[in-house]
């Protein structure tokens, strides 16, 4: 691992509080460059980096040209899969999920991006009228299919677990990785989600499963399995009772001085660390504070 490289998720400025007045991607890119970011994590959500908006290879070259002009790398690509809760087994939804993944993977290949994010999509708690094993096997099979496609084109698939989607218990998170059993399938560890899943046990189907050692114990459980990281604080609450509140650094309970070295010690080898201000009301206004916090922290940890 070399010098830490910092990116930030573009979706923070396009969805949630920004849905009705998204910050244009070119403006986001320019501002991040001015603030000294090493890269951006591209949300495949309109009006940013959705395949519909860059339908041809030439269009995608223009996007790369924009990023190159402002000297920004891309830490990962977040596919727009939220509309397709495939775990139900509904053939039309399963097909739509696969098609959107395929289009997103093609986008990654055309642009040279080497990581693509997926999730289980279906909300929690676990639906009472569903068969657990059947659903688990269905999700494993889908992730295997996605990983196999991505492997053939040199892309890593990273699964972002979170309290708002099924299979959010610490043991399930580790078992999902192990059952998928693909070298290019890894866990995306978002620190706010890790806090809510390992410490709070939010939105888990009973019985709740938490860890005495909190995030640090979860990171150890995931030794050798973490392929990407999102960094943000947690105040132990949920946003709209759906997902973890992505609280600004220093306003929650996460001790990043301990968590980041633990992630490195667990076998995380990437230089990329992505800030995630998803659903934060004034994300645009606190972006500078966020990178300043991480730059200072990485300097203290000897990673700058």
PDB file of C-alpha atoms in Angstrom:
ATOM      1  CA  UNK A   1       0.000   0.000   0.000  1.00  0.00           C
ATOM      2  CA  UNK A   2       1.310   3.408  -0.981  1.00  0.00           C
ATOM      3  CA  UNK A   3       0.215   6.924  -0.106  1.00  0.00           C
ATOM      4  CA  UNK A   4      -3.474   7.108   0.726  1.00  0.00           C
ATOM      5  CA  UNK A   5      -5.599   8.447  -2.125  1.00  0.00           C
ATOM      6  CA  UNK A   6      -8.851  10.208  -1.264  1.00  0.00           C
ATOM      7  CA  UNK A   7     -11.989  10.239  -3.385  1.00  0.00           C
ATOM      8  CA  UNK A   8     -15.603  11.136  -2.664  1.00  0.00           C
ATOM      9  CA  UNK A   9     -18.852   9.685  -3.941  1.00  0.00           C
ATOM     10  CA  UNK A  10     -20.495  11.867  -6.568  1.00  0.00           C
ATOM     11  CA  UNK A  11     -23.970  10.610  -5.562  1.00  0.00           C
ATOM     12  CA  UNK A  12     -23.881  12.837  -2.484  1.00  0.00           C
ATOM     13  CA  UNK A  13     -24.533  15.784  -4.805  1.00  0.00           C
ATOM     14  CA  UNK A  14     -27.140  14.090  -7.019  1.00  0.00           C
ATOM     15  CA  UNK A  15     -29.636  12.105  -4.914  1.00  0.00           C
ATOM     16  CA  UNK A  16     -31.530  12.573  -1.668  1.00  0.00           C
ATOM     17  CA  UNK A  17     -31.478  16.244  -0.641  1.00  0.00           C
ATOM     18  CA  UNK A  18     -29.925  17.150  -4.013  1.00  0.00           C
ATOM     19  CA  UNK A  19     -32.389  15.220  -6.183  1.00  0.00           C
ATOM     20  CA  UNK A  20     -34.289  18.370  -7.200  1.00  0.00           C
ATOM     21  CA  UNK A  21     -31.183  20.505  -7.676  1.00  0.00           C
ATOM     22  CA  UNK A  22     -28.232  18.207  -8.416  1.00  0.00           C
ATOM     23  CA  UNK A  23     -24.784  19.686  -8.772  1.00  0.00           C
ATOM     24  CA  UNK A  24     -23.693  19.071 -12.391  1.00  0.00           C
ATOM     25  CA  UNK A  25     -20.928  16.502 -12.721  1.00  0.00           C
ATOM     26  CA  UNK A  26     -18.519  18.878 -14.432  1.00  0.00           C
ATOM     27  CA  UNK A  27     -18.941  21.319 -11.548  1.00  0.00           C
ATOM     28  CA  UNK A  28     -18.369  18.531  -9.032  1.00  0.00           C
ATOM     29  CA  UNK A  29     -15.209  17.435 -10.828  1.00  0.00           C
ATOM     30  CA  UNK A  30     -13.834  20.976 -11.003  1.00  0.00           C
ATOM     31  CA  UNK A  31     -14.511  21.610  -7.304  1.00  0.00           C
ATOM     32  CA  UNK A  32     -12.974  18.331  -6.167  1.00  0.00           C
ATOM     33  CA  UNK A  33      -9.854  19.094  -8.169  1.00  0.00           C
ATOM     34  CA  UNK A  34      -9.603  22.532  -6.571  1.00  0.00           C
ATOM     35  CA  UNK A  35      -9.859  20.945  -3.115  1.00  0.00           C
ATOM     36  CA  UNK A  36      -7.014  18.541  -3.821  1.00  0.00           C
ATOM     37  CA  UNK A  37      -8.922  15.286  -4.145  1.00  0.00           C
ATOM     38  CA  UNK A  38      -7.063  12.441  -5.818  1.00  0.00           C
ATOM     39  CA  UNK A  39     -10.213  11.089  -7.387  1.00  0.00           C
ATOM     40  CA  UNK A  40     -13.955  10.696  -7.515  1.00  0.00           C
ATOM     41  CA  UNK A  41     -16.184   7.680  -7.010  1.00  0.00           C
ATOM     42  CA  UNK A  42     -18.705   7.836  -9.822  1.00  0.00           C
ATOM     43  CA  UNK A  43     -22.353   7.251  -9.067  1.00  0.00           C
ATOM     44  CA  UNK A  44     -24.101   5.647 -12.008  1.00  0.00           C
ATOM     45  CA  UNK A  45     -27.203   7.670 -11.166  1.00  0.00           C
ATOM     46  CA  UNK A  46     -28.688  10.359 -13.340  1.00  0.00           C
ATOM     47  CA  UNK A  47     -27.731  13.126 -13.892  1.00  0.00           C
ATOM     48  CA  UNK A  48     -24.145  11.959 -13.328  1.00  0.00           C
ATOM     49  CA  UNK A  49     -22.482   8.879 -14.815  1.00  0.00           C
ATOM     50  CA  UNK A  50     -25.473   6.810 -15.907  1.00  0.00           C
ATOM     51  CA  UNK A  51     -24.865   4.734 -19.065  1.00  0.00           C
ATOM     52  CA  UNK A  52     -27.871   6.391 -20.747  1.00  0.00           C
ATOM     53  CA  UNK A  53     -26.097   9.750 -20.543  1.00  0.00           C
ATOM     54  CA  UNK A  54     -22.881   8.394 -22.066  1.00  0.00           C
ATOM     55  CA  UNK A  55     -24.282   5.830 -24.535  1.00  0.00           C
ATOM     56  CA  UNK A  56     -21.338   5.546 -26.925  1.00  0.00           C
ATOM     57  CA  UNK A  57     -17.613   4.944 -26.560  1.00  0.00           C
ATOM     58  CA  UNK A  58     -17.016   8.472 -27.832  1.00  0.00           C
ATOM     59  CA  UNK A  59     -19.280   9.885 -25.111  1.00  0.00           C
ATOM     60  CA  UNK A  60     -17.349   7.922 -22.530  1.00  0.00           C
ATOM     61  CA  UNK A  61     -14.047   9.206 -23.887  1.00  0.00           C
ATOM     62  CA  UNK A  62     -15.339  12.732 -23.285  1.00  0.00           C
ATOM     63  CA  UNK A  63     -16.120  11.824 -19.678  1.00  0.00           C
ATOM     64  CA  UNK A  64     -12.603  10.481 -19.269  1.00  0.00           C
ATOM     65  CA  UNK A  65     -11.269  13.652 -20.866  1.00  0.00           C
ATOM     66  CA  UNK A  66     -13.088  15.723 -18.236  1.00  0.00           C
ATOM     67  CA  UNK A  67     -11.550  13.655 -15.443  1.00  0.00           C
ATOM     68  CA  UNK A  68      -8.094  13.833 -17.000  1.00  0.00           C
ATOM     69  CA  UNK A  69      -8.340  17.595 -17.401  1.00  0.00           C
ATOM     70  CA  UNK A  70      -8.868  17.928 -13.668  1.00  0.00           C
ATOM     71  CA  UNK A  71      -6.410  15.132 -12.790  1.00  0.00           C
ATOM     72  CA  UNK A  72      -8.930  12.925 -10.993  1.00  0.00           C
ATOM     73  CA  UNK A  73      -8.799   9.161 -10.856  1.00  0.00           C
ATOM     74  CA  UNK A  74     -11.858   6.965 -10.319  1.00  0.00           C
ATOM     75  CA  UNK A  75     -11.865   4.807  -7.192  1.00  0.00           C
ATOM     76  CA  UNK A  76     -14.935   2.751  -8.191  1.00  0.00           C
ATOM     77  CA  UNK A  77     -18.192   2.834 -10.130  1.00  0.00           C
ATOM     78  CA  UNK A  78     -21.530   2.551  -8.308  1.00  0.00           C
ATOM     79  CA  UNK A  79     -24.058   0.904 -10.600  1.00  0.00           C
ATOM     80  CA  UNK A  80     -27.664   2.134 -10.555  1.00  0.00           C
ATOM     81  CA  UNK A  81     -29.270  -1.099  -9.332  1.00  0.00           C
ATOM     82  CA  UNK A  82     -31.622   0.169  -6.616  1.00  0.00           C
ATOM     83  CA  UNK A  83     -34.757  -0.234  -8.760  1.00  0.00           C
ATOM     84  CA  UNK A  84     -34.277  -3.982  -9.144  1.00  0.00           C
ATOM     85  CA  UNK A  85     -34.773  -5.985  -5.914  1.00  0.00           C
ATOM     86  CA  UNK A  86     -33.868  -9.268  -7.579  1.00  0.00           C
ATOM     87  CA  UNK A  87     -33.826 -11.362  -4.381  1.00  0.00           C
ATOM     88  CA  UNK A  88     -37.593 -11.856  -4.722  1.00  0.00           C
ATOM     89  CA  UNK A  89     -36.940 -14.109  -7.683  1.00  0.00           C
ATOM     90  CA  UNK A  90     -39.380 -12.240  -9.926  1.00  0.00           C
ATOM     91  CA  UNK A  91     -38.083 -13.118 -13.417  1.00  0.00           C
ATOM     92  CA  UNK A  92     -38.622  -9.631 -14.832  1.00  0.00           C
ATOM     93  CA  UNK A  93     -36.783  -7.964 -11.946  1.00  0.00           C
ATOM     94  CA  UNK A  94     -33.972 -10.516 -12.091  1.00  0.00           C
ATOM     95  CA  UNK A  95     -33.589  -9.859 -15.808  1.00  0.00           C
ATOM     96  CA  UNK A  96     -33.633  -6.090 -15.293  1.00  0.00           C
ATOM     97  CA  UNK A  97     -30.944  -6.324 -12.592  1.00  0.00           C
ATOM     98  CA  UNK A  98     -28.737  -8.429 -14.826  1.00  0.00           C
ATOM     99  CA  UNK A  99     -29.206  -6.107 -17.783  1.00  0.00           C
ATOM    100  CA  UNK A 100     -28.371  -3.028 -15.719  1.00  0.00           C
ATOM    101  CA  UNK A 101     -25.317  -4.747 -14.271  1.00  0.00           C
ATOM    102  CA  UNK A 102     -24.175  -5.744 -17.756  1.00  0.00           C
ATOM    103  CA  UNK A 103     -24.579  -2.201 -19.066  1.00  0.00           C
ATOM    104  CA  UNK A 104     -22.746  -0.821 -16.043  1.00  0.00           C
ATOM    105  CA  UNK A 105     -19.927  -3.329 -16.428  1.00  0.00           C
ATOM    106  CA  UNK A 106     -19.586  -2.384 -20.097  1.00  0.00           C
ATOM    107  CA  UNK A 107     -19.389   1.251 -18.967  1.00  0.00           C
ATOM    108  CA  UNK A 108     -16.545   0.308 -16.597  1.00  0.00           C
ATOM    109  CA  UNK A 109     -14.679  -1.526 -19.331  1.00  0.00           C
ATOM    110  CA  UNK A 110     -15.017   1.332 -21.817  1.00  0.00           C
ATOM    111  CA  UNK A 111     -13.763   3.795 -19.198  1.00  0.00           C
ATOM    112  CA  UNK A 112     -11.069   1.607 -17.632  1.00  0.00           C
ATOM    113  CA  UNK A 113     -12.661   1.481 -14.152  1.00  0.00           C
ATOM    114  CA  UNK A 114     -11.612  -1.566 -12.148  1.00  0.00           C
ATOM    115  CA  UNK A 115     -14.251  -1.781  -9.367  1.00  0.00           C
ATOM    116  CA  UNK A 116     -18.034  -1.971  -9.537  1.00  0.00           C
ATOM    117  CA  UNK A 117     -20.385  -1.869  -6.545  1.00  0.00           C
ATOM    118  CA  UNK A 118     -23.440  -4.088  -6.023  1.00  0.00           C
ATOM    119  CA  UNK A 119     -25.936  -4.671  -3.202  1.00  0.00           C
ATOM    120  CA  UNK A 120     -28.808  -6.974  -2.280  1.00  0.00           C
ATOM    121  CA  UNK A 121     -31.411  -4.200  -2.819  1.00  0.00           C
ATOM    122  CA  UNK A 122     -34.309  -5.847  -0.923  1.00  0.00           C
ATOM    123  CA  UNK A 123     -35.240  -4.014   2.277  1.00  0.00           C
ATOM    124  CA  UNK A 124     -35.117  -5.283   5.844  1.00  0.00           C
ATOM    125  CA  UNK A 125     -36.204  -6.877   8.089  1.00  0.00           C
ATOM    126  CA  UNK A 126     -36.179 -10.108   6.103  1.00  0.00           C
ATOM    127  CA  UNK A 127     -39.599 -10.696   4.469  1.00  0.00           C
ATOM    128  CA  UNK A 128     -41.571 -13.167   6.561  1.00  0.00           C
ATOM    129  CA  UNK A 129     -43.148 -14.858   3.548  1.00  0.00           C
ATOM    130  CA  UNK A 130     -39.782 -15.644   1.934  1.00  0.00           C
ATOM    131  CA  UNK A 131     -37.714 -18.776   2.330  1.00  0.00           C
ATOM    132  CA  UNK A 132     -34.387 -17.758   3.842  1.00  0.00           C
ATOM    133  CA  UNK A 133     -32.167 -20.430   2.258  1.00  0.00           C
ATOM    134  CA  UNK A 134     -33.770 -20.064  -1.141  1.00  0.00           C
ATOM    135  CA  UNK A 135     -33.281 -16.305  -1.049  1.00  0.00           C
ATOM    136  CA  UNK A 136     -29.724 -16.618   0.225  1.00  0.00           C
ATOM    137  CA  UNK A 137     -28.849 -19.050  -2.563  1.00  0.00           C
ATOM    138  CA  UNK A 138     -30.463 -16.750  -5.128  1.00  0.00           C
ATOM    139  CA  UNK A 139     -28.352 -13.779  -3.992  1.00  0.00           C
ATOM    140  CA  UNK A 140     -25.177 -15.870  -3.897  1.00  0.00           C
ATOM    141  CA  UNK A 141     -25.848 -17.117  -7.421  1.00  0.00           C
ATOM    142  CA  UNK A 142     -26.447 -13.586  -8.700  1.00  0.00           C
ATOM    143  CA  UNK A 143     -23.254 -12.275  -7.138  1.00  0.00           C
ATOM    144  CA  UNK A 144     -21.343 -15.242  -8.569  1.00  0.00           C
ATOM    145  CA  UNK A 145     -22.737 -14.491 -12.008  1.00  0.00           C
ATOM    146  CA  UNK A 146     -21.783 -10.823 -11.697  1.00  0.00           C
ATOM    147  CA  UNK A 147     -18.297 -11.684 -10.430  1.00  0.00           C
ATOM    148  CA  UNK A 148     -17.695 -14.163 -13.241  1.00  0.00           C
ATOM    149  CA  UNK A 149     -18.644 -11.596 -15.857  1.00  0.00           C
ATOM    150  CA  UNK A 150     -16.467  -8.980 -14.202  1.00  0.00           C
ATOM    151  CA  UNK A 151     -13.514 -11.350 -13.827  1.00  0.00           C
ATOM    152  CA  UNK A 152     -13.449 -11.925 -17.557  1.00  0.00           C
ATOM    153  CA  UNK A 153     -12.851  -8.205 -18.132  1.00  0.00           C
ATOM    154  CA  UNK A 154     -10.538  -7.547 -15.169  1.00  0.00           C
ATOM    155  CA  UNK A 155     -13.025  -5.823 -12.841  1.00  0.00           C
ATOM    156  CA  UNK A 156     -13.563  -6.405  -9.105  1.00  0.00           C
ATOM    157  CA  UNK A 157     -17.119  -6.633  -7.735  1.00  0.00           C
ATOM    158  CA  UNK A 158     -17.573  -5.114  -4.279  1.00  0.00           C
ATOM    159  CA  UNK A 159     -20.709  -5.767  -2.226  1.00  0.00           C
ATOM    160  CA  UNK A 160     -21.793  -2.929   0.055  1.00  0.00           C
ATOM    161  CA  UNK A 161     -23.696  -4.381   3.002  1.00  0.00           C
ATOM    162  CA  UNK A 162     -25.925  -2.022   4.953  1.00  0.00           C
ATOM    163  CA  UNK A 163     -28.695  -2.135   7.568  1.00  0.00           C
ATOM    164  CA  UNK A 164     -31.399  -1.221   5.082  1.00  0.00           C
ATOM    165  CA  UNK A 165     -30.907  -4.283   2.861  1.00  0.00           C
ATOM    166  CA  UNK A 166     -31.168  -8.001   3.610  1.00  0.00           C
ATOM    167  CA  UNK A 167     -28.243  -9.999   4.977  1.00  0.00           C
ATOM    168  CA  UNK A 168     -26.941  -7.318   7.298  1.00  0.00           C
ATOM    169  CA  UNK A 169     -25.715  -9.349  10.280  1.00  0.00           C
ATOM    170  CA  UNK A 170     -21.931  -9.644  10.812  1.00  0.00           C
ATOM    171  CA  UNK A 171     -21.952 -13.415  10.322  1.00  0.00           C
ATOM    172  CA  UNK A 172     -24.025 -13.046   7.142  1.00  0.00           C
ATOM    173  CA  UNK A 173     -21.633 -10.459   5.747  1.00  0.00           C
ATOM    174  CA  UNK A 174     -18.663 -12.764   6.118  1.00  0.00           C
ATOM    175  CA  UNK A 175     -20.591 -15.829   4.933  1.00  0.00           C
ATOM    176  CA  UNK A 176     -21.825 -14.030   1.817  1.00  0.00           C
ATOM    177  CA  UNK A 177     -18.255 -13.364   0.771  1.00  0.00           C
ATOM    178  CA  UNK A 178     -17.215 -16.937   1.480  1.00  0.00           C
ATOM    179  CA  UNK A 179     -20.222 -18.528  -0.235  1.00  0.00           C
ATOM    180  CA  UNK A 180     -19.814 -16.438  -3.383  1.00  0.00           C
ATOM    181  CA  UNK A 181     -16.231 -17.690  -3.351  1.00  0.00           C
ATOM    182  CA  UNK A 182     -14.848 -15.672  -6.215  1.00  0.00           C
ATOM    183  CA  UNK A 183     -11.389 -14.118  -6.095  1.00  0.00           C
ATOM    184  CA  UNK A 184     -12.659 -10.846  -7.565  1.00  0.00           C
ATOM    185  CA  UNK A 185     -15.664 -10.584  -5.213  1.00  0.00           C
ATOM    186  CA  UNK A 186     -14.912  -8.564  -2.084  1.00  0.00           C
ATOM    187  CA  UNK A 187     -16.663  -6.626   0.658  1.00  0.00           C
ATOM    188  CA  UNK A 188     -17.157  -2.869   0.474  1.00  0.00           C
ATOM    189  CA  UNK A 189     -16.800  -1.696   4.070  1.00  0.00           C
ATOM    190  CA  UNK A 190     -18.686   1.550   4.719  1.00  0.00           C
ATOM    191  CA  UNK A 191     -17.805   2.638   8.258  1.00  0.00           C
ATOM    192  CA  UNK A 192     -21.260   4.048   9.019  1.00  0.00           C
ATOM    193  CA  UNK A 193     -22.891   0.807   7.868  1.00  0.00           C
ATOM    194  CA  UNK A 194     -20.330  -1.183   9.846  1.00  0.00           C
ATOM    195  CA  UNK A 195     -21.248   0.752  12.990  1.00  0.00           C
ATOM    196  CA  UNK A 196     -24.980   0.249  12.494  1.00  0.00           C
ATOM    197  CA  UNK A 197     -24.638  -3.459  11.691  1.00  0.00           C
ATOM    198  CA  UNK A 198     -21.992  -4.461  14.243  1.00  0.00           C
ATOM    199  CA  UNK A 199     -22.774  -2.105  17.145  1.00  0.00           C
ATOM    200  CA  UNK A 200     -26.454  -1.124  16.847  1.00  0.00           C
ATOM    201  CA  UNK A 201     -27.816  -4.161  14.987  1.00  0.00           C
ATOM    202  CA  UNK A 202     -30.198  -1.839  13.136  1.00  0.00           C
ATOM    203  CA  UNK A 203     -33.045  -3.329  11.068  1.00  0.00           C
ATOM    204  CA  UNK A 204     -31.882  -6.882  11.653  1.00  0.00           C
ATOM    205  CA  UNK A 205     -34.321  -9.757  11.694  1.00  0.00           C
ATOM    206  CA  UNK A 206     -34.543 -11.144  15.219  1.00  0.00           C
ATOM    207  CA  UNK A 207     -32.469 -12.281  16.952  1.00  0.00           C
ATOM    208  CA  UNK A 208     -30.194  -9.259  16.610  1.00  0.00           C
ATOM    209  CA  UNK A 209     -26.503  -9.933  16.171  1.00  0.00           C
ATOM    210  CA  UNK A 210     -23.982  -7.371  17.383  1.00  0.00           C
ATOM    211  CA  UNK A 211     -20.303  -7.612  18.239  1.00  0.00           C
ATOM    212  CA  UNK A 212     -18.759  -6.697  21.622  1.00  0.00           C
ATOM    213  CA  UNK A 213     -15.735  -5.323  19.785  1.00  0.00           C
ATOM    214  CA  UNK A 214     -17.845  -3.256  17.389  1.00  0.00           C
ATOM    215  CA  UNK A 215     -16.338  -2.150  14.100  1.00  0.00           C
ATOM    216  CA  UNK A 216     -12.877  -3.382  15.036  1.00  0.00           C
ATOM    217  CA  UNK A 217     -14.199  -6.893  15.605  1.00  0.00           C
ATOM    218  CA  UNK A 218     -16.123  -6.790  12.328  1.00  0.00           C
ATOM    219  CA  UNK A 219     -13.010  -5.676  10.458  1.00  0.00           C
ATOM    220  CA  UNK A 220     -11.118  -8.602  11.961  1.00  0.00           C
ATOM    221  CA  UNK A 221     -13.941 -10.964  10.961  1.00  0.00           C
ATOM    222  CA  UNK A 222     -13.533  -9.683   7.410  1.00  0.00           C
ATOM    223  CA  UNK A 223      -9.767 -10.158   7.314  1.00  0.00           C
ATOM    224  CA  UNK A 224      -8.656 -10.664   3.721  1.00  0.00           C
ATOM    225  CA  UNK A 225     -12.165  -9.951   2.434  1.00  0.00           C
ATOM    226  CA  UNK A 226     -12.275  -6.131   2.209  1.00  0.00           C
ATOM    227  CA  UNK A 227     -11.864  -4.822  -1.311  1.00  0.00           C
ATOM    228  CA  UNK A 228     -13.011  -1.226  -0.956  1.00  0.00           C
ATOM    229  CA  UNK A 229     -13.722   1.297   1.799  1.00  0.00           C
ATOM    230  CA  UNK A 230     -16.121   4.189   2.339  1.00  0.00           C
ATOM    231  CA  UNK A 231     -15.261   6.465   5.250  1.00  0.00           C
ATOM    232  CA  UNK A 232     -17.797   8.541   7.168  1.00  0.00           C
ATOM    233  CA  UNK A 233     -18.945   8.889  10.773  1.00  0.00           C
ATOM    234  CA  UNK A 234     -22.040   7.429  12.442  1.00  0.00           C
ATOM    235  CA  UNK A 235     -24.242   8.893  15.166  1.00  0.00           C
ATOM    236  CA  UNK A 236     -25.926   5.497  15.694  1.00  0.00           C
ATOM    237  CA  UNK A 237     -29.091   6.547  13.863  1.00  0.00           C
ATOM    238  CA  UNK A 238     -30.780   5.691  10.590  1.00  0.00           C
ATOM    239  CA  UNK A 239     -31.640   8.086   7.784  1.00  0.00           C
ATOM    240  CA  UNK A 240     -35.418   7.906   7.190  1.00  0.00           C
ATOM    241  CA  UNK A 241     -35.384   4.495   8.888  1.00  0.00           C
ATOM    242  CA  UNK A 242     -33.802   3.092   5.742  1.00  0.00           C
ATOM    243  CA  UNK A 243     -30.032   3.362   5.774  1.00  0.00           C
ATOM    244  CA  UNK A 244     -27.220   4.508   8.030  1.00  0.00           C
ATOM    245  CA  UNK A 245     -26.953   8.207   8.741  1.00  0.00           C
ATOM    246  CA  UNK A 246     -23.715   9.300   7.088  1.00  0.00           C
ATOM    247  CA  UNK A 247     -22.738  11.861   9.705  1.00  0.00           C
ATOM    248  CA  UNK A 248     -19.857  14.278   9.041  1.00  0.00           C
ATOM    249  CA  UNK A 249     -16.469  13.342  10.458  1.00  0.00           C
ATOM    250  CA  UNK A 250     -16.113  14.157  14.137  1.00  0.00           C
ATOM    251  CA  UNK A 251     -19.860  14.263  14.870  1.00  0.00           C
ATOM    252  CA  UNK A 252     -20.357  10.585  15.692  1.00  0.00           C
ATOM    253  CA  UNK A 253     -18.916   7.632  17.551  1.00  0.00           C
ATOM    254  CA  UNK A 254     -16.330   6.160  15.185  1.00  0.00           C
ATOM    255  CA  UNK A 255     -12.682   6.291  16.259  1.00  0.00           C
ATOM    256  CA  UNK A 256     -10.971   6.564  12.898  1.00  0.00           C
ATOM    257  CA  UNK A 257      -7.528   6.652  14.542  1.00  0.00           C
ATOM    258  CA  UNK A 258      -8.130   2.981  15.378  1.00  0.00           C
ATOM    259  CA  UNK A 259     -10.428   1.903  12.563  1.00  0.00           C
ATOM    260  CA  UNK A 260      -8.232   2.870   9.611  1.00  0.00           C
ATOM    261  CA  UNK A 261      -5.101   1.056  10.886  1.00  0.00           C
ATOM    262  CA  UNK A 262      -7.308  -1.951  11.654  1.00  0.00           C
ATOM    263  CA  UNK A 263      -8.595  -1.999   8.071  1.00  0.00           C
ATOM    264  CA  UNK A 264      -5.022  -1.884   6.761  1.00  0.00           C
ATOM    265  CA  UNK A 265      -3.961  -4.637   9.177  1.00  0.00           C
ATOM    266  CA  UNK A 266      -6.877  -6.792   7.991  1.00  0.00           C
ATOM    267  CA  UNK A 267      -5.308  -7.013   4.549  1.00  0.00           C
ATOM    268  CA  UNK A 268      -6.794  -4.043   2.682  1.00  0.00           C
ATOM    269  CA  UNK A 269      -4.272  -3.266  -0.033  1.00  0.00           C
ATOM    270  CA  UNK A 270      -5.873  -0.510  -2.115  1.00  0.00           C
ATOM    271  CA  UNK A 271      -4.626   3.067  -1.849  1.00  0.00           C
ATOM    272  CA  UNK A 272      -8.178   4.387  -2.286  1.00  0.00           C
ATOM    273  CA  UNK A 273     -10.305   5.710   0.606  1.00  0.00           C
ATOM    274  CA  UNK A 274     -13.666   7.144  -0.427  1.00  0.00           C
ATOM    275  CA  UNK A 275     -15.611   9.730   1.578  1.00  0.00           C
ATOM    276  CA  UNK A 276     -19.350   9.030   1.536  1.00  0.00           C
ATOM    277  CA  UNK A 277     -21.683  11.941   2.335  1.00  0.00           C
ATOM    278  CA  UNK A 278     -24.759  10.142   1.010  1.00  0.00           C
ATOM    279  CA  UNK A 279     -28.051  11.842   1.965  1.00  0.00           C
ATOM    280  CA  UNK A 280     -26.307  14.554   4.006  1.00  0.00           C
ATOM    281  CA  UNK A 281     -28.302  17.801   3.514  1.00  0.00           C
ATOM    282  CA  UNK A 282     -25.363  20.164   2.961  1.00  0.00           C
ATOM    283  CA  UNK A 283     -22.805  17.736   1.578  1.00  0.00           C
ATOM    284  CA  UNK A 284     -21.551  20.284  -0.958  1.00  0.00           C
ATOM    285  CA  UNK A 285     -20.779  22.761   1.816  1.00  0.00           C
ATOM    286  CA  UNK A 286     -18.811  20.371   4.035  1.00  0.00           C
ATOM    287  CA  UNK A 287     -16.769  18.654   1.340  1.00  0.00           C
ATOM    288  CA  UNK A 288     -13.724  20.821   2.076  1.00  0.00           C
ATOM    289  CA  UNK A 289     -13.956  20.043   5.805  1.00  0.00           C
ATOM    290  CA  UNK A 290     -14.219  16.345   5.012  1.00  0.00           C
ATOM    291  CA  UNK A 291     -11.051  16.095   2.952  1.00  0.00           C
ATOM    292  CA  UNK A 292      -9.216  18.274   5.462  1.00  0.00           C
ATOM    293  CA  UNK A 293     -10.187  15.874   8.244  1.00  0.00           C
ATOM    294  CA  UNK A 294      -8.884  12.855   6.321  1.00  0.00           C
ATOM    295  CA  UNK A 295      -5.698  14.543   5.118  1.00  0.00           C
ATOM    296  CA  UNK A 296      -4.818  15.467   8.714  1.00  0.00           C
ATOM    297  CA  UNK A 297      -5.673  11.972   9.915  1.00  0.00           C
ATOM    298  CA  UNK A 298      -3.646  10.211   7.250  1.00  0.00           C
ATOM    299  CA  UNK A 299      -0.703  12.480   8.056  1.00  0.00           C
ATOM    300  CA  UNK A 300      -0.887  11.489  11.728  1.00  0.00           C
ATOM    301  CA  UNK A 301      -1.097   7.830  10.744  1.00  0.00           C
ATOM    302  CA  UNK A 302       1.922   8.093   8.448  1.00  0.00           C
ATOM    303  CA  UNK A 303      -0.160   7.368   5.339  1.00  0.00           C
ATOM    304  CA  UNK A 304       0.058  10.777   3.658  1.00  0.00           C
TER     305      UNK A 304
END
